[in-house]
mmCIF file of N, CA and C in Angstrom:
data_model
loop_
_atom_site.group_PDB
_atom_site.id
_atom_site.type_symbol
_atom_site.label_atom_id
_atom_site.label_comp_id
_atom_site.label_asym_id
_atom_site.label_seq_id
_atom_site.Cartn_x
_atom_site.Cartn_y
_atom_site.Cartn_z
ATOM 1 N N MET A 1 59.952 136.637 65.801
ATOM 2 C CA MET A 1 60.064 138.067 65.540
ATOM 3 C C MET A 1 60.462 138.756 66.837
ATOM 4 N N SER A 2 61.412 139.672 66.759
ATOM 5 C CA SER A 2 61.896 140.381 67.940
ATOM 6 C C SER A 2 60.869 141.400 68.438
ATOM 7 N N ILE A 3 61.055 141.830 69.663
ATOM 8 C CA ILE A 3 60.167 142.851 70.227
ATOM 9 C C ILE A 3 60.284 144.135 69.423
ATOM 10 N N ALA A 4 61.510 144.514 69.057
ATOM 11 C CA ALA A 4 61.703 145.732 68.270
ATOM 12 C C ALA A 4 60.953 145.637 66.947
ATOM 13 N N SER A 5 60.976 144.473 66.309
ATOM 14 C CA SER A 5 60.259 144.284 65.040
ATOM 15 C C SER A 5 58.754 144.406 65.232
ATOM 16 N N LYS A 6 58.253 143.863 66.321
ATOM 17 C CA LYS A 6 56.812 143.951 66.597
ATOM 18 C C LYS A 6 56.400 145.381 66.903
ATOM 19 N N VAL A 7 57.249 146.109 67.629
ATOM 20 C CA VAL A 7 56.940 147.510 67.918
ATOM 21 C C VAL A 7 56.978 148.321 66.625
ATOM 22 N N LYS A 8 57.943 148.037 65.748
ATOM 23 C CA LYS A 8 57.991 148.716 64.452
ATOM 24 C C LYS A 8 56.733 148.430 63.643
ATOM 25 N N ALA A 9 56.244 147.197 63.685
ATOM 26 C CA ALA A 9 55.004 146.860 62.981
ATOM 27 C C ALA A 9 53.828 147.638 63.563
ATOM 28 N N LEU A 10 53.783 147.735 64.881
ATOM 29 C CA LEU A 10 52.720 148.503 65.537
ATOM 30 C C LEU A 10 52.811 149.980 65.163
ATOM 31 N N LEU A 11 54.031 150.508 65.118
ATOM 32 C CA LEU A 11 54.224 151.897 64.702
ATOM 33 C C LEU A 11 53.706 152.098 63.280
ATOM 34 N N SER A 12 54.010 151.171 62.399
ATOM 35 C CA SER A 12 53.563 151.258 61.013
ATOM 36 C C SER A 12 52.036 151.230 60.927
ATOM 37 N N LEU A 13 51.418 150.356 61.703
ATOM 38 C CA LEU A 13 49.953 150.249 61.707
ATOM 39 C C LEU A 13 49.288 151.538 62.182
ATOM 40 N N THR A 14 49.976 152.266 63.058
ATOM 41 C CA THR A 14 49.401 153.493 63.618
ATOM 42 C C THR A 14 49.920 154.759 62.945
ATOM 43 N N GLY A 15 50.736 154.584 61.886
ATOM 44 C CA GLY A 15 51.221 155.735 61.134
ATOM 45 C C GLY A 15 52.338 156.512 61.796
ATOM 46 N N HIS A 16 53.161 155.840 62.581
ATOM 47 C CA HIS A 16 54.272 156.493 63.275
ATOM 48 C C HIS A 16 55.599 155.882 62.861
ATOM 49 N N LYS A 17 56.678 156.573 63.244
ATOM 50 C CA LYS A 17 58.043 156.104 63.018
ATOM 51 C C LYS A 17 58.725 155.960 64.373
ATOM 52 N N PRO A 18 59.773 155.129 64.453
ATOM 53 C CA PRO A 18 60.472 154.993 65.735
ATOM 54 C C PRO A 18 60.922 156.342 66.314
ATOM 55 N N ALA A 19 61.349 157.266 65.479
ATOM 56 C CA ALA A 19 61.804 158.572 65.964
ATOM 57 C C ALA A 19 60.695 159.340 66.682
ATOM 58 N N ASP A 20 59.430 159.033 66.361
ATOM 59 C CA ASP A 20 58.303 159.706 67.015
ATOM 60 C C ASP A 20 58.239 159.385 68.509
ATOM 61 N N LEU A 21 58.932 158.335 68.936
ATOM 62 C CA LEU A 21 58.848 157.897 70.323
ATOM 63 C C LEU A 21 59.796 158.634 71.258
ATOM 64 N N SER A 22 60.647 159.487 70.718
ATOM 65 C CA SER A 22 61.648 160.142 71.563
ATOM 66 C C SER A 22 61.016 160.946 72.698
ATOM 67 N N GLU A 23 59.948 161.651 72.398
ATOM 68 C CA GLU A 23 59.316 162.465 73.440
ATOM 69 C C GLU A 23 58.636 161.606 74.500
ATOM 70 N N CYS A 24 57.890 160.584 74.072
ATOM 71 C CA CYS A 24 57.165 159.778 75.069
ATOM 72 C C CYS A 24 58.121 158.950 75.929
ATOM 73 N N LEU A 25 59.294 158.606 75.392
ATOM 74 C CA LEU A 25 60.276 157.852 76.170
ATOM 75 C C LEU A 25 61.246 158.767 76.907
ATOM 76 N N GLY A 26 61.197 160.071 76.609
ATOM 77 C CA GLY A 26 62.063 161.024 77.296
ATOM 78 C C GLY A 26 63.527 160.863 76.944
ATOM 79 N N MET A 27 63.797 160.602 75.672
ATOM 80 C CA MET A 27 65.185 160.427 75.239
ATOM 81 C C MET A 27 65.362 160.965 73.838
ATOM 82 N N SER A 28 66.596 161.066 73.418
ATOM 83 C CA SER A 28 66.885 161.588 72.086
ATOM 84 C C SER A 28 66.460 160.589 71.007
ATOM 85 N N VAL A 29 66.307 161.097 69.796
ATOM 86 C CA VAL A 29 65.966 160.241 68.662
ATOM 87 C C VAL A 29 67.047 159.175 68.474
ATOM 88 N N GLN A 30 68.311 159.558 68.636
ATOM 89 C CA GLN A 30 69.404 158.586 68.478
ATOM 90 C C GLN A 30 69.321 157.485 69.530
ATOM 91 N N SER A 31 68.953 157.824 70.751
ATOM 92 C CA SER A 31 68.806 156.814 71.803
ATOM 93 C C SER A 31 67.674 155.843 71.476
ATOM 94 N N VAL A 32 66.589 156.368 70.908
ATOM 95 C CA VAL A 32 65.481 155.500 70.491
ATOM 96 C C VAL A 32 65.959 154.562 69.381
ATOM 97 N N ARG A 33 66.682 155.097 68.419
ATOM 98 C CA ARG A 33 67.214 154.258 67.333
ATOM 99 C C ARG A 33 68.124 153.164 67.894
ATOM 100 N N ASN A 34 68.926 153.516 68.883
ATOM 101 C CA ASN A 34 69.807 152.532 69.510
ATOM 102 C C ASN A 34 69.005 151.424 70.186
ATOM 103 N N LYS A 35 67.929 151.795 70.869
ATOM 104 C CA LYS A 35 67.069 150.785 71.499
ATOM 105 C C LYS A 35 66.538 149.797 70.470
ATOM 106 N N PHE A 36 66.116 150.316 69.320
ATOM 107 C CA PHE A 36 65.592 149.445 68.276
ATOM 108 C C PHE A 36 66.684 148.581 67.667
ATOM 109 N N SER A 37 67.845 149.144 67.433
ATOM 110 C CA SER A 37 68.921 148.363 66.803
ATOM 111 C C SER A 37 69.456 147.293 67.750
ATOM 112 N N ARG A 38 69.425 147.553 69.046
ATOM 113 C CA ARG A 38 69.899 146.580 70.041
ATOM 114 C C ARG A 38 68.774 145.652 70.519
ATOM 115 N N ASP A 39 67.551 145.950 70.116
ATOM 116 C CA ASP A 39 66.366 145.227 70.597
ATOM 117 C C ASP A 39 66.346 145.233 72.129
ATOM 118 N N SER A 40 66.525 146.430 72.685
ATOM 119 C CA SER A 40 66.595 146.579 74.138
ATOM 120 C C SER A 40 65.436 147.419 74.666
ATOM 121 N N ILE A 41 64.246 147.091 74.226
ATOM 122 C CA ILE A 41 63.047 147.806 74.672
ATOM 123 C C ILE A 41 62.569 147.152 75.961
ATOM 124 N N SER A 42 62.561 147.917 77.035
ATOM 125 C CA SER A 42 62.167 147.389 78.345
ATOM 126 C C SER A 42 60.644 147.356 78.470
ATOM 127 N N VAL A 43 60.173 146.683 79.498
ATOM 128 C CA VAL A 43 58.730 146.636 79.752
ATOM 129 C C VAL A 43 58.188 148.040 80.030
ATOM 130 N N PRO A 44 58.842 148.854 80.880
ATOM 131 C CA PRO A 44 58.334 150.221 81.053
ATOM 132 C C PRO A 44 58.295 151.013 79.743
ATOM 133 N N ASP A 45 59.309 150.814 78.884
ATOM 134 C CA ASP A 45 59.302 151.479 77.573
ATOM 135 C C ASP A 45 58.093 151.014 76.761
ATOM 136 N N LEU A 46 57.851 149.722 76.769
ATOM 137 C CA LEU A 46 56.736 149.165 76.004
ATOM 138 C C LEU A 46 55.396 149.702 76.499
ATOM 139 N N ILE A 47 55.269 149.831 77.800
ATOM 140 C CA ILE A 47 54.038 150.407 78.372
ATOM 141 C C ILE A 47 53.861 151.849 77.900
ATOM 142 N N LYS A 48 54.937 152.638 77.940
ATOM 143 C CA LYS A 48 54.863 154.037 77.490
ATOM 144 C C LYS A 48 54.541 154.127 76.001
ATOM 145 N N ILE A 49 55.129 153.246 75.210
ATOM 146 C CA ILE A 49 54.873 153.239 73.768
ATOM 147 C C ILE A 49 53.406 152.916 73.502
ATOM 148 N N CYS A 50 52.872 151.925 74.187
ATOM 149 C CA CYS A 50 51.454 151.572 74.007
ATOM 150 C C CYS A 50 50.547 152.731 74.398
ATOM 151 N N GLU A 51 50.882 153.391 75.482
ATOM 152 C CA GLU A 51 50.098 154.561 75.913
ATOM 153 C C GLU A 51 50.135 155.642 74.832
ATOM 154 N N TYR A 52 51.325 155.916 74.309
ATOM 155 C CA TYR A 52 51.497 156.934 73.274
ATOM 156 C C TYR A 52 50.704 156.596 72.012
ATOM 157 N N LEU A 53 50.678 155.318 71.647
ATOM 158 C CA LEU A 53 49.995 154.882 70.423
ATOM 159 C C LEU A 53 48.519 154.578 70.643
ATOM 160 N N ASP A 54 48.037 154.830 71.855
ATOM 161 C CA ASP A 54 46.641 154.570 72.214
ATOM 162 C C ASP A 54 46.293 153.094 72.004
ATOM 163 N N CYS A 55 47.197 152.236 72.508
ATOM 164 C CA CYS A 55 47.020 150.785 72.435
ATOM 165 C C CYS A 55 46.968 150.225 73.852
ATOM 166 N N GLU A 56 46.520 148.995 73.969
ATOM 167 C CA GLU A 56 46.509 148.319 75.254
ATOM 168 C C GLU A 56 47.578 147.235 75.262
ATOM 169 N N LEU A 57 48.250 147.096 76.388
ATOM 170 C CA LEU A 57 49.233 146.042 76.565
ATOM 171 C C LEU A 57 48.654 145.054 77.567
ATOM 172 N N LEU A 58 48.530 143.802 77.147
ATOM 173 C CA LEU A 58 47.970 142.803 78.048
ATOM 174 C C LEU A 58 48.655 141.469 77.854
ATOM 175 N N ILE A 59 48.567 140.649 78.896
ATOM 176 C CA ILE A 59 48.986 139.256 78.825
ATOM 177 C C ILE A 59 47.737 138.433 79.076
ATOM 178 N N GLN A 60 47.492 137.502 78.174
ATOM 179 C CA GLN A 60 46.277 136.692 78.255
ATOM 180 C C GLN A 60 46.658 135.237 78.461
ATOM 181 N N THR A 61 46.011 134.595 79.433
ATOM 182 C CA THR A 61 46.258 133.174 79.672
ATOM 183 C C THR A 61 45.539 132.351 78.613
ATOM 184 N N LYS A 62 45.894 131.080 78.531
ATOM 185 C CA LYS A 62 45.209 130.193 77.590
ATOM 186 C C LYS A 62 43.732 130.066 77.942
ATOM 187 N N GLY A 63 43.404 130.302 79.209
ATOM 188 C CA GLY A 63 42.012 130.284 79.654
ATOM 189 C C GLY A 63 41.292 131.597 79.393
ATOM 190 N N LYS A 64 41.943 132.506 78.666
ATOM 191 C CA LYS A 64 41.377 133.794 78.248
ATOM 192 C C LYS A 64 41.242 134.822 79.368
ATOM 193 N N GLN A 65 41.929 134.622 80.491
ATOM 194 C CA GLN A 65 41.971 135.660 81.512
ATOM 195 C C GLN A 65 43.085 136.622 81.127
ATOM 196 N N ALA A 66 42.847 137.920 81.334
ATOM 197 C CA ALA A 66 43.807 138.921 80.880
ATOM 198 C C ALA A 66 44.245 139.836 82.016
ATOM 199 N N VAL A 67 45.510 140.219 81.956
ATOM 200 C CA VAL A 67 46.068 141.218 82.867
ATOM 201 C C VAL A 67 46.559 142.366 81.998
ATOM 202 N N TYR A 68 46.028 143.552 82.252
ATOM 203 C CA TYR A 68 46.394 144.745 81.482
ATOM 204 C C TYR A 68 47.495 145.507 82.205
ATOM 205 N N PHE A 69 48.353 146.156 81.424
ATOM 206 C CA PHE A 69 49.432 146.984 81.954
ATOM 207 C C PHE A 69 49.255 148.407 81.439
ATOM 208 N N ASP A 70 49.474 149.386 82.318
ATOM 209 C CA ASP A 70 49.423 150.784 81.898
ATOM 210 C C ASP A 70 50.470 151.576 82.667
ATOM 211 N N VAL A 71 50.542 152.869 82.409
ATOM 212 C CA VAL A 71 51.598 153.689 82.998
ATOM 213 C C VAL A 71 51.574 153.700 84.523
ATOM 214 N N SER A 72 50.447 153.414 85.130
ATOM 215 C CA SER A 72 50.410 153.372 86.594
ATOM 216 C C SER A 72 51.186 152.176 87.147
ATOM 217 N N ASP A 73 51.531 151.215 86.303
ATOM 218 C CA ASP A 73 52.292 150.043 86.735
ATOM 219 C C ASP A 73 53.798 150.282 86.740
ATOM 220 N N ILE A 74 54.253 151.398 86.211
ATOM 221 C CA ILE A 74 55.681 151.692 86.148
ATOM 222 C C ILE A 74 56.128 152.243 87.492
ATOM 223 N N LYS A 75 57.114 151.590 88.095
ATOM 224 C CA LYS A 75 57.635 152.032 89.387
ATOM 225 C C LYS A 75 58.357 153.353 89.221
ATOM 226 N N GLN A 76 58.191 154.213 90.209
ATOM 227 C CA GLN A 76 58.890 155.498 90.205
ATOM 228 C C GLN A 76 59.529 155.703 91.564
ATOM 229 N N ASP A 77 60.676 156.398 91.559
ATOM 230 C CA ASP A 77 61.308 156.737 92.827
ATOM 231 C C ASP A 77 60.633 157.980 93.399
ATOM 232 N N ALA A 78 61.090 158.447 94.526
ATOM 233 C CA ALA A 78 60.469 159.592 95.195
ATOM 234 C C ALA A 78 60.501 160.855 94.341
ATOM 235 N N GLY A 79 61.488 160.972 93.447
ATOM 236 C CA GLY A 79 61.604 162.145 92.585
ATOM 237 C C GLY A 79 60.765 162.045 91.333
ATOM 238 N N GLY A 80 60.086 160.914 91.118
ATOM 239 C CA GLY A 80 59.217 160.762 89.962
ATOM 240 C C GLY A 80 59.873 160.110 88.760
ATOM 241 N N ALA A 81 61.156 159.780 88.862
ATOM 242 C CA ALA A 81 61.853 159.153 87.730
ATOM 243 C C ALA A 81 61.868 157.640 87.910
ATOM 244 N N GLU A 82 62.068 156.935 86.802
ATOM 245 C CA GLU A 82 62.204 155.483 86.881
ATOM 246 C C GLU A 82 63.484 155.145 87.624
ATOM 247 N N PRO A 83 63.457 154.108 88.459
ATOM 248 C CA PRO A 83 64.707 153.674 89.080
ATOM 249 C C PRO A 83 65.677 153.184 88.017
ATOM 250 N N GLU A 84 66.968 153.377 88.242
ATOM 251 C CA GLU A 84 67.986 153.001 87.261
ATOM 252 C C GLU A 84 67.855 151.552 86.839
ATOM 253 N N GLY A 85 67.623 150.628 87.748
ATOM 254 C CA GLY A 85 67.558 149.215 87.427
ATOM 255 C C GLY A 85 66.380 148.835 86.553
ATOM 256 N N GLU A 86 65.378 149.662 86.480
ATOM 257 C CA GLU A 86 64.177 149.348 85.694
ATOM 258 C C GLU A 86 64.343 149.630 84.221
ATOM 259 N N ARG A 87 65.310 150.428 83.830
ATOM 260 C CA ARG A 87 65.422 150.863 82.451
ATOM 261 C C ARG A 87 65.826 149.753 81.503
ATOM 262 N N ASN A 88 66.650 148.827 81.925
ATOM 263 C CA ASN A 88 67.204 147.847 80.985
ATOM 264 C C ASN A 88 66.703 146.440 81.237
ATOM 265 N N GLN A 89 65.566 146.285 81.850
ATOM 266 C CA GLN A 89 65.059 144.943 82.108
ATOM 267 C C GLN A 89 64.152 144.480 81.013
#
């Protein structure tokens, strides 16, 4: 299952639609739709989506150790915006 499909499932579980993410991602509804159709959701986008949906994003090892990710993990330039290279990774 693609990342976009999993995010859509999470949106459904929380009663949201992909278009609802335009504000939290700081982009137009059409740009959000494009991200989903291209399956080009970046890690910073995923962190913002989880924050918006009041979910936790974590990676868990087989030994059950977990590393959590939140908005403080998103790199920002001096002006407060994401660096250009971070958007499409």
